[in-house]
């Protein structure tokens, strides 16, 4: 089944404890992206990647890192999480760099205490 | 990249057509209009997209004005399961910037 898989789905952590949210797609998609969703603010893009080893900042990249060493994986890294990073996170992928529908993962709800 | 504006909320009676507007007045010639919806806190789901011509699929119809500055998503016979947040975005078809702006969308409530 074609899908985008995120892990963990739910996480409660404490300020400063490094964490990684993994994202994997099995559709050989070139483009991958991370979004965060907060009440009243909609979906905001954090980082995106148009291919292996190519990443770019979105609207809200501060406090996040990403890497794209393999085509299927696009992990989101929070080196030193803070409470303002408490949010619902979505990973998405698309077949080509600039065209086509986005496929979203089920979301990862992160709480930073 | 062009940004979009949508009304924050709309209601629609069950069984009636739901018409969701989107303004994208700064859209450029190579940008497509895409629609997605998000039910509760699930991942957004693709609905339909178009460039210039009207489009229809099994889920919805998309009407794009001739000047391409606005569009309307039509759910022909809304059901309770169509209650969701609907997002209209524009996306370039070539190697432009790929910062896809979703905004806050329109919360559609289908009323029994």
Coordinates of N, CA and C in Angstrom, one line a residue:
Chain A
X1 N 0.8 -1.2 0.0 CA 0.0 0.0 0.0 C 0.9 1.2 0.0
X2 N 0.6 2.2 -0.9 CA 1.3 3.4 -1.0 C 1.0 4.3 0.3
X3 N 2.1 4.7 0.9 CA 1.8 5.5 2.1 C 3.0 6.3 2.6
X4 N 2.8 7.2 3.4 CA 3.8 8.0 4.1 C 3.6 7.7 5.6
X5 N 4.7 7.2 6.2 CA 4.7 6.7 7.6 C 5.5 7.6 8.5
X6 N 4.9 8.1 9.5 CA 5.6 8.9 10.5 C 5.6 8.2 11.8
X7 N 6.7 8.4 12.5 CA 6.9 7.8 13.9 C 7.8 8.8 14.7
X8 N 7.4 8.9 16.0 CA 6.2 8.4 16.7 C 5.0 9.2 16.3
X9 N 3.8 8.6 16.6 CA 2.5 9.3 16.4 C 2.2 10.2 17.5
X10 N 2.7 9.9 18.7 CA 2.5 10.7 19.9 C 3.7 10.7 20.7
X11 N 4.1 11.8 21.2 CA 5.3 11.9 22.0 C 5.2 13.1 23.0
X12 N 5.5 12.8 24.3 CA 5.6 13.8 25.3 C 7.1 13.8 25.7
X13 N 7.7 15.0 25.7 CA 9.1 15.0 26.0 C 9.4 16.3 26.9
X14 N 10.6 16.5 27.3 CA 11.0 17.7 28.1 C 11.9 18.6 27.3
X15 N 11.9 19.8 27.7 CA 12.7 20.8 27.1 C 14.2 20.4 27.0
X16 N 14.8 20.5 25.8 CA 16.2 20.3 25.7 C 16.6 18.9 25.3
X17 N 15.6 17.9 25.4 CA 16.0 16.5 25.1 C 15.8 16.3 23.6
X18 N 16.9 16.1 22.9 CA 16.9 15.9 21.4 C 15.9 14.8 21.0
X19 N 15.2 15.1 19.9 CA 14.3 14.0 19.4 C 14.3 14.1 17.9
X20 N 13.9 13.0 17.3 CA 13.8 12.8 15.9 C 12.4 12.2 15.6
X21 N 11.7 12.9 14.6 CA 10.5 12.3 14.1 C 10.8 11.8 12.7
X22 N 10.6 10.5 12.5 CA 11.0 9.9 11.3 C 9.8 10.0 10.3
X23 N 10.1 10.0 9.0 CA 9.2 10.0 7.9 C 9.7 9.1 6.8
X24 N 8.9 8.2 6.3 CA 9.3 7.3 5.3 C 8.2 7.2 4.3
X25 N 8.5 7.2 3.0 CA 7.5 7.0 1.9 C 8.0 5.8 1.0
X26 N 7.0 5.1 0.6 CA 7.3 3.9 -0.2 C 6.9 4.1 -1.7
X27 N 6.8 5.3 -2.2 CA 6.3 5.6 -3.5 C 7.4 6.1 -4.4
X28 N 8.6 6.1 -4.0 CA 9.7 6.6 -4.8 C 9.5 8.1 -5.2
X29 N 9.0 8.9 -4.3 CA 8.7 10.3 -4.5 C 10.0 11.1 -4.4
X30 N 10.1 12.1 -5.2 CA 11.3 13.0 -5.2 C 11.1 14.0 -4.1
X31 N 10.0 14.6 -4.0 CA 9.7 15.7 -3.1 C 9.2 15.3 -1.7
X32 N 9.7 15.8 -0.7 CA 9.2 15.6 0.7 C 9.2 16.9 1.5
X33 N 8.3 16.9 2.4 CA 8.1 18.2 3.2 C 7.6 17.9 4.6
X34 N 7.9 18.8 5.5 CA 7.4 18.8 6.8 C 6.5 20.0 7.1
X35 N 5.4 19.8 7.8 CA 4.5 20.9 8.2 C 4.2 20.8 9.7
X36 N 3.9 21.9 10.2 CA 3.4 21.9 11.6 C 2.0 22.6 11.6
X37 N 1.2 22.1 12.4 CA -0.2 22.7 12.5 C -0.5 23.1 13.9
X38 N -0.9 24.4 14.0 CA -1.2 24.9 15.3 C -2.6 25.6 15.2
X39 N -3.4 25.6 16.3 CA -4.7 26.2 16.2 C -4.7 27.6 15.7
X40 N -5.5 27.9 14.8 CA -5.6 29.3 14.2 C -4.6 29.7 13.3
X41 N -3.6 28.8 13.1 CA -2.4 29.2 12.2 C -2.4 28.3 11.0
X42 N -3.2 27.3 10.9 CA -3.2 26.4 9.7 C -1.9 25.6 9.6
X43 N -1.7 25.1 8.4 CA -0.5 24.3 8.1 C 0.7 25.2 7.7
X44 N 1.8 25.1 8.4 CA 2.9 25.9 8.0 C 4.1 25.0 7.7
X45 N 4.8 25.4 6.6 CA 5.8 24.5 6.1 C 7.1 24.8 6.9
X46 N 7.8 23.7 7.3 CA 9.0 23.8 8.1 C 10.2 23.7 7.2
X47 N 10.4 22.6 6.5 CA 11.4 22.4 5.5 C 10.8 21.5 4.4
X48 N 11.5 21.6 3.3 CA 11.2 20.7 2.2 C 12.4 20.2 1.5
X49 N 12.3 19.1 0.7 CA 13.4 18.6 0.0 C 13.0 18.2 -1.4
X50 N 13.7 18.6 -2.4 CA 13.3 18.3 -3.8 C 14.0 17.1 -4.3
X51 N 15.0 16.6 -3.6 CA 15.6 15.3 -3.9 C 16.7 15.0 -2.9
X52 N 17.3 13.9 -3.1 CA 18.3 13.5 -2.1 C 19.4 14.5 -2.0
X53 N 19.8 14.8 -0.8 CA 20.8 15.8 -0.4 C 20.4 17.3 -0.8
X54 N 19.2 17.5 -1.1 CA 18.7 18.9 -1.4 C 17.6 19.2 -0.5
X55 N 17.8 20.2 0.4 CA 16.8 20.6 1.4 C 16.7 22.1 1.4
X56 N 15.5 22.7 1.7 CA 15.3 24.1 1.8 C 14.4 24.5 2.9
X57 N 14.6 25.7 3.4 CA 13.7 26.2 4.5 C 12.3 26.5 4.0
X58 N 11.4 26.3 4.8 CA 10.0 26.7 4.6 C 9.8 28.0 5.3
X59 N 8.5 28.2 5.8 CA 8.2 29.4 6.5 C 8.7 29.4 8.0
X60 N 8.8 28.3 8.6 CA 9.1 28.3 10.1 C 10.2 27.3 10.4
X61 N 11.4 27.5 9.9 CA 12.5 26.5 10.1 C 13.2 26.6 11.4
X62 N 13.0 27.7 12.1 CA 13.8 27.9 13.3 C 13.6 26.7 14.3
X63 N 14.7 26.2 14.8 CA 14.6 25.1 15.9 C 14.6 23.7 15.3
X64 N 14.6 23.6 14.0 CA 14.5 22.3 13.3 C 15.6 22.1 12.4
X65 N 15.9 20.8 12.2 CA 16.9 20.4 11.2 C 16.3 19.2 10.5
X66 N 16.7 19.0 9.2 CA 16.3 17.9 8.4 C 17.5 17.3 7.7
X67 N 17.3 16.1 7.2 CA 18.3 15.5 6.3 C 17.6 14.7 5.3
X68 N 18.2 14.5 4.1 CA 17.7 13.6 3.1 C 18.8 12.8 2.5
X69 N 19.2 11.8 3.2 CA 20.3 11.0 2.7 C 19.8 9.9 1.8
X70 N 18.6 9.5 2.0 CA 18.0 8.5 1.1 C 16.7 9.1 0.6
X71 N 16.3 8.6 -0.6 CA 15.1 9.1 -1.2 C 13.8 8.9 -0.4
X72 N 13.7 7.8 0.3 CA 12.5 7.4 1.0 C 12.4 8.0 2.4
X73 N 13.4 8.5 3.0 CA 13.4 9.0 4.3 C 13.7 10.5 4.5
X74 N 13.0 11.2 5.3 CA 13.1 12.6 5.5 C 12.9 12.9 7.0
X75 N 13.8 12.6 7.9 CA 13.6 12.8 9.3 C 13.6 14.3 9.7
X76 N 12.8 14.6 10.7 CA 12.8 16.0 11.3 C 13.4 15.9 12.7
X77 N 14.4 16.7 12.9 CA 15.2 16.7 14.1 C 15.0 17.9 14.9
X78 N 14.7 17.8 16.2 CA 14.6 18.9 17.1 C 15.8 18.7 18.1
X79 N 16.8 19.5 17.9 CA 18.1 19.4 18.6 C 17.8 19.7 20.1
X80 N 17.1 20.8 20.4 CA 16.8 21.2 21.7 C 15.4 21.7 21.8
X81 N 14.4 20.8 21.9 CA 13.0 21.1 21.9 C 12.6 22.1 22.9
X82 N 11.7 23.0 22.6 CA 11.2 24.0 23.5 C 9.7 23.9 23.5
X83 N 9.0 24.4 24.5 CA 7.5 24.3 24.6 C 6.8 24.9 23.4
X84 N 7.4 25.9 22.7 CA 6.7 26.5 21.5 C 6.8 25.6 20.3
X85 N 7.5 24.4 20.5 CA 7.4 23.4 19.4 C 6.4 22.3 19.6
X86 N 5.6 22.5 20.7 CA 4.5 21.7 20.9 C 3.5 21.9 19.7
X87 N 3.2 20.8 19.0 CA 2.4 21.0 17.8 C 2.0 19.6 17.2
X88 N 1.2 19.7 16.1 CA 0.9 18.5 15.3 C 1.8 18.6 14.1
X89 N 2.5 17.6 13.8 CA 3.5 17.6 12.7 C 3.0 16.6 11.6
X90 N 3.1 17.1 10.3 CA 2.8 16.3 9.2 C 4.0 16.2 8.2
X91 N 4.2 15.0 7.8 CA 5.2 14.8 6.7 C 4.4 14.6 5.4
X92 N 4.9 15.0 4.3 CA 4.2 14.8 3.0 C 5.2 14.5 1.9
X93 N 4.7 13.9 0.9 CA 5.6 13.6 -0.3 C 4.8 13.8 -1.6
X94 N 5.6 13.9 -2.6 CA 5.0 14.1 -4.0 C 5.9 13.5 -5.0
X95 N 5.3 13.0 -6.1 CA 6.1 12.2 -7.0 C 7.3 13.1 -7.6
X96 N 7.0 14.2 -8.1 CA 8.0 15.0 -8.8 C 8.3 16.3 -7.9
X97 N 9.3 17.0 -8.4 CA 9.8 18.1 -7.7 C 8.8 19.2 -7.6
X98 N 8.0 19.4 -8.7 CA 7.2 20.6 -8.7 C 5.8 20.4 -9.2
X99 N 5.4 19.1 -9.3 CA 4.0 18.9 -9.8 C 3.4 17.7 -9.1
X100 N 2.1 17.7 -8.9 CA 1.4 16.5 -8.5 C 0.8 16.7 -7.1
X101 N 0.0 15.7 -6.7 CA -0.7 15.8 -5.4 C 0.3 15.4 -4.3
X102 N 0.1 16.0 -3.2 CA 0.8 15.7 -2.0 C 0.2 14.5 -1.2
X103 N 0.9 13.6 -0.8 CA 0.5 12.5 0.1 C 0.9 12.8 1.5
X104 N 0.0 12.8 2.4 CA 0.4 13.2 3.8 C 0.4 11.9 4.7
X105 N 1.3 12.0 5.7 CA 1.3 11.0 6.8 C 0.1 11.3 7.7
X106 N 0.0 10.4 8.7 CA -1.1 10.5 9.7 C -0.9 11.6 10.8
X107 N 0.3 12.1 10.8 CA 0.6 13.1 11.8 C 1.3 12.6 13.1
X108 N 2.1 13.5 13.7 CA 2.8 13.2 14.9 C 2.5 14.3 15.9
X109 N 1.9 14.0 17.0 CA 1.5 15.0 18.0 C 2.6 15.0 19.0
X110 N 3.3 16.2 19.1 CA 4.4 16.3 20.0 C 4.1 17.3 21.1
X111 N 4.4 17.0 22.3 CA 4.2 17.9 23.4 C 5.6 18.0 24.1
X112 N 6.0 19.3 24.3 CA 7.3 19.6 24.9 C 7.0 20.3 26.3
X113 N 7.3 19.7 27.3 CA 7.1 20.2 28.7 C 8.2 21.1 29.2
Chain B
X1 N 5.7 32.7 -4.9 CA 4.6 31.8 -5.1 C 3.3 32.6 -4.7
X2 N 2.2 32.4 -5.4 CA 1.0 33.0 -5.1 C 0.4 32.5 -3.8
X3 N -0.2 33.4 -3.0 CA -0.9 33.0 -1.8 C -2.4 33.0 -2.1
X4 N -3.2 32.3 -1.2 CA -4.6 32.2 -1.4 C -5.4 32.8 -0.2
X5 N -6.6 33.2 -0.5 CA -7.4 33.6 0.6 C -8.8 32.9 0.5
X6 N -9.3 32.4 1.7 CA -10.5 31.6 1.7 C -11.3 32.1 2.9
X7 N -12.7 32.0 2.8 CA -13.5 32.3 4.0 C -13.2 31.4 5.1
X8 N -13.2 31.8 6.3 CA -12.8 30.9 7.4 C -13.8 29.8 7.7
X9 N -15.1 30.0 7.4 CA -16.1 28.9 7.6 C -17.3 29.1 6.7
X10 N -17.9 27.9 6.5 CA -19.2 27.9 5.7 C -20.0 26.7 6.2
X11 N -21.3 26.9 6.1 CA -22.2 25.8 6.4 C -22.9 25.3 5.1
X12 N -23.3 24.1 5.1 CA -24.1 23.6 3.9 C -25.0 22.5 4.4
X13 N -26.2 22.5 3.8 CA -27.2 21.5 4.2 C -26.9 20.2 3.5
X14 N -27.1 19.1 4.2 CA -26.8 17.8 3.7 C -27.6 17.6 2.4
X15 N -26.9 17.0 1.4 CA -27.6 16.8 0.1 C -27.5 17.9 -0.8
X16 N -27.2 19.1 -0.4 CA -27.1 20.2 -1.3 C -25.6 20.4 -1.7
X17 N -25.5 21.2 -2.8 CA -24.1 21.4 -3.3 C -23.4 22.4 -2.3
X18 N -22.1 22.1 -2.1 CA -21.3 23.0 -1.3 C -20.3 23.7 -2.3
X19 N -20.3 25.0 -2.2 CA -19.5 25.8 -3.1 C -18.5 26.6 -2.3
X20 N -17.2 26.2 -2.4 CA -16.2 26.8 -1.6 C -15.3 27.7 -2.5
X21 N -15.3 29.0 -2.2 CA -14.5 29.9 -3.0 C -13.0 30.0 -2.5
X22 N -12.2 30.4 -3.5 CA -10.8 30.7 -3.2 C -10.3 31.8 -4.1
X23 N -9.6 32.8 -3.5 CA -9.1 33.9 -4.2 C -7.6 33.7 -4.3
X24 N -7.1 33.7 -5.5 CA -5.6 33.6 -5.8 C -5.3 34.7 -6.9
X25 N -5.5 35.9 -6.5 CA -5.3 37.0 -7.5 C -3.9 37.2 -8.0
X26 N -2.9 36.7 -7.3 CA -1.5 36.9 -7.8 C -1.0 35.7 -8.5
X27 N -1.8 34.8 -8.8 CA -1.4 33.5 -9.5 C -0.7 33.8 -10.8
X28 N 0.4 33.1 -11.1 CA 1.1 33.3 -12.3 C 0.7 32.2 -13.3
X29 N 1.1 32.4 -14.5 CA 0.7 31.5 -15.6 C 1.0 30.0 -15.5
X30 N 2.1 29.7 -14.7 CA 2.5 28.3 -14.6 C 2.1 27.7 -13.3
X31 N 1.2 28.3 -12.6 CA 0.8 27.8 -11.3 C -0.6 27.1 -11.4
X32 N -0.6 25.9 -10.8 CA -1.8 25.1 -10.7 C -2.5 25.5 -9.4
X33 N -3.8 25.3 -9.4 CA -4.7 25.4 -8.2 C -5.0 24.0 -7.7
X34 N -4.6 23.7 -6.4 CA -4.9 22.4 -5.8 C -5.9 22.6 -4.6
X35 N -6.7 21.6 -4.4 CA -7.6 21.6 -3.3 C -7.3 20.3 -2.5
X36 N -7.3 20.5 -1.1 CA -7.1 19.4 -0.2 C -8.2 19.6 0.9
X37 N -8.4 18.5 1.6 CA -9.3 18.7 2.8 C -8.7 17.9 3.9
X38 N -9.0 18.3 5.2 CA -8.5 17.7 6.4 C -9.7 17.4 7.3
X39 N -9.9 16.1 7.6 CA -11.0 15.7 8.5 C -10.4 15.5 9.9
X40 N -10.9 16.3 10.8 CA -10.4 16.3 12.2 C -8.9 16.6 12.1
X41 N -8.1 15.8 12.8 CA -6.6 16.1 12.8 C -5.9 15.1 11.9
X42 N -6.6 14.5 11.0 CA -5.9 13.5 10.1 C -5.0 14.3 9.1
X43 N -4.2 13.6 8.4 CA -3.4 14.2 7.3 C -4.3 14.7 6.2
X44 N -4.0 15.9 5.7 CA -4.8 16.4 4.6 C -4.9 15.4 3.4
X45 N -6.0 15.4 2.7 CA -6.2 14.5 1.6 C -6.4 15.3 0.3
X46 N -5.8 14.9 -0.8 CA -5.9 15.6 -2.1 C -7.3 15.4 -2.6
X47 N -7.9 16.5 -3.2 CA -9.2 16.4 -3.8 C -9.1 16.5 -5.3
X48 N -8.5 17.6 -5.8 CA -8.6 17.9 -7.2 C -7.6 19.0 -7.5
X49 N -7.2 19.2 -8.8 CA -6.4 20.3 -9.2 C -6.7 20.7 -10.6
X50 N -6.2 21.9 -11.0 CA -6.5 22.4 -12.3 C -5.6 23.5 -12.7
X51 N -5.4 23.8 -13.9 CA -4.6 24.9 -14.4 C -5.5 26.1 -15.0
X52 N -6.2 25.7 -16.0 CA -7.1 26.8 -16.7 C -8.5 26.3 -16.8
X53 N -8.6 25.0 -17.3 CA -10.0 24.5 -17.5 C -10.6 23.9 -16.3
X54 N -11.9 23.9 -16.3 CA -12.7 23.3 -15.2 C -12.4 21.8 -15.2
X55 N -12.4 21.2 -14.0 CA -12.0 19.8 -13.8 C -13.1 19.1 -13.0
X56 N -13.3 17.9 -13.2 CA -14.2 17.1 -12.4 C -13.7 15.7 -12.2
X57 N -13.8 15.2 -10.9 CA -13.5 13.8 -10.7 C -14.6 13.3 -9.8
X58 N -14.3 12.1 -9.2 CA -15.4 11.4 -8.5 C -15.7 12.1 -7.2
X59 N -14.8 13.0 -6.7 CA -15.1 13.7 -5.4 C -15.7 15.0 -5.6
X60 N -15.3 15.8 -6.6 CA -15.6 17.2 -6.7 C -15.4 17.7 -8.1
X61 N -15.9 19.0 -8.3 CA -15.6 19.8 -9.5 C -14.9 21.0 -9.1
X62 N -14.0 21.5 -10.0 CA -13.2 22.7 -9.8 C -13.5 23.6 -10.9
X63 N -14.0 24.8 -10.6 CA -14.3 25.8 -11.6 C -13.3 27.0 -11.4
X64 N -12.5 27.3 -12.4 CA -11.5 28.3 -12.4 C -11.9 29.4 -13.3
X65 N -11.9 30.7 -12.8 CA -12.4 31.8 -13.6 C -11.4 32.0 -14.8
X66 N -11.9 32.7 -15.8 CA -11.1 32.9 -17.0 C -9.8 33.6 -16.7
X67 N -9.9 34.6 -15.8 CA -8.6 35.3 -15.5 C -7.8 34.6 -14.5
X68 N -8.3 33.4 -14.0 CA -7.5 32.5 -13.1 C -7.3 33.2 -11.7
X69 N -8.0 34.2 -11.4 CA -7.7 34.9 -10.1 C -8.6 34.3 -9.0
X70 N -9.5 33.5 -9.3 CA -10.3 32.8 -8.3 C -10.8 31.5 -8.8
X71 N -11.2 30.6 -7.8 CA -11.7 29.3 -8.2 C -12.8 28.9 -7.2
X72 N -13.5 27.9 -7.5 CA -14.6 27.4 -6.6 C -14.5 25.9 -6.7
X73 N -14.5 25.3 -5.5 CA -14.6 23.9 -5.4 C -16.1 23.5 -5.1
X74 N -16.6 22.6 -5.9 CA -18.0 22.2 -5.7 C -18.1 20.7 -5.3
X75 N -18.7 20.5 -4.2 CA -19.1 19.2 -3.7 C -20.6 19.0 -4.1
X76 N -20.9 18.3 -5.1 CA -22.3 18.3 -5.6 C -23.4 17.9 -4.7
X77 N -23.1 17.0 -3.9 CA -24.2 16.5 -2.9 C -23.5 16.2 -1.6
X78 N -23.4 17.3 -0.8 CA -22.6 17.2 0.5 C -23.2 16.2 1.4
X79 N -22.3 15.4 2.1 CA -22.8 14.5 3.1 C -22.1 14.9 4.4
X80 N -22.5 14.3 5.5 CA -22.0 14.7 6.8 C -20.5 14.4 6.8
X81 N -20.0 13.4 6.1 CA -18.6 13.0 6.0 C -17.8 14.0 5.3
X82 N -18.4 15.0 4.6 CA -17.7 16.1 4.0 C -17.3 17.2 4.9
X83 N -17.8 17.1 6.2 CA -17.4 18.1 7.2 C -15.9 18.0 7.4
X84 N -15.2 19.2 7.1 CA -13.8 19.1 7.1 C -13.3 20.6 6.9
X85 N -12.0 20.7 7.0 CA -11.3 22.0 6.6 C -10.8 21.8 5.2
X86 N -11.1 22.7 4.3 CA -10.7 22.6 2.9 C -9.7 23.7 2.6
X87 N -8.6 23.2 2.0 CA -7.5 24.1 1.7 C -7.3 24.3 0.2
X88 N -7.1 25.5 -0.2 CA -6.8 25.8 -1.6 C -5.4 26.3 -1.7
X89 N -4.6 25.7 -2.5 CA -3.2 26.2 -2.6 C -2.8 26.3 -4.1
X90 N -1.8 27.1 -4.4 CA -1.3 27.2 -5.7 C 0.1 26.6 -5.7
X91 N 0.5 26.0 -6.8 CA 1.8 25.3 -6.9 C 2.3 25.5 -8.3
X92 N 3.6 25.9 -8.4 CA 4.2 26.0 -9.7 C 4.4 24.7 -10.4
X93 N 4.4 24.7 -11.7 CA 4.6 23.4 -12.4 C 6.0 23.2 -12.8
X94 N 6.9 24.1 -12.6 CA 8.3 23.9 -13.0 C 9.1 24.1 -11.7
X95 N 10.4 24.3 -11.9 CA 11.3 24.3 -10.8 C 11.3 25.7 -10.1
X96 N 10.2 26.2 -9.8 CA 10.1 27.4 -8.9 C 10.3 27.0 -7.5
X97 N 10.2 28.0 -6.6 CA 10.2 27.7 -5.2 C 9.1 26.8 -4.8
X98 N 9.4 25.9 -3.9 CA 8.4 24.9 -3.6 C 7.9 25.0 -2.1
X99 N 7.8 26.3 -1.7 CA 7.3 26.5 -0.4 C 5.8 26.6 -0.6
X100 N 5.1 25.5 -0.3 CA 3.6 25.4 -0.5 C 2.9 26.0 0.6
X101 N 2.1 27.1 0.4 CA 1.4 27.8 1.5 C 0.0 27.3 1.6
X102 N -0.3 26.7 2.8 CA -1.6 26.1 3.0 C -2.6 27.1 3.6
X103 N -2.1 28.0 4.5 CA -3.0 28.9 5.2 C -3.9 28.1 6.1
X104 N -5.1 28.8 6.5 CA -6.0 28.2 7.5 C -7.2 27.6 6.8
X105 N -7.4 27.7 5.5 CA -8.5 27.0 4.9 C -9.9 27.5 5.3
X106 N -10.9 26.8 4.8 CA -12.3 27.0 5.1 C -12.9 25.8 5.8
X107 N -13.4 26.0 7.0 CA -14.1 24.9 7.7 C -15.5 24.8 7.3
X108 N -15.7 23.7 6.5 CA -17.1 23.4 6.0 C -17.8 22.5 7.0
X109 N -19.0 22.9 7.4 CA -19.8 22.1 8.3 C -21.1 21.7 7.5
X110 N -21.3 20.5 7.3 CA -22.5 20.0 6.7 C -23.5 19.7 7.7
X111 N -24.7 20.3 7.6 CA -25.7 20.2 8.6 C -26.8 19.3 8.2
X112 N -27.2 18.4 9.1 CA -28.2 17.4 8.7 C -29.6 18.0 8.4

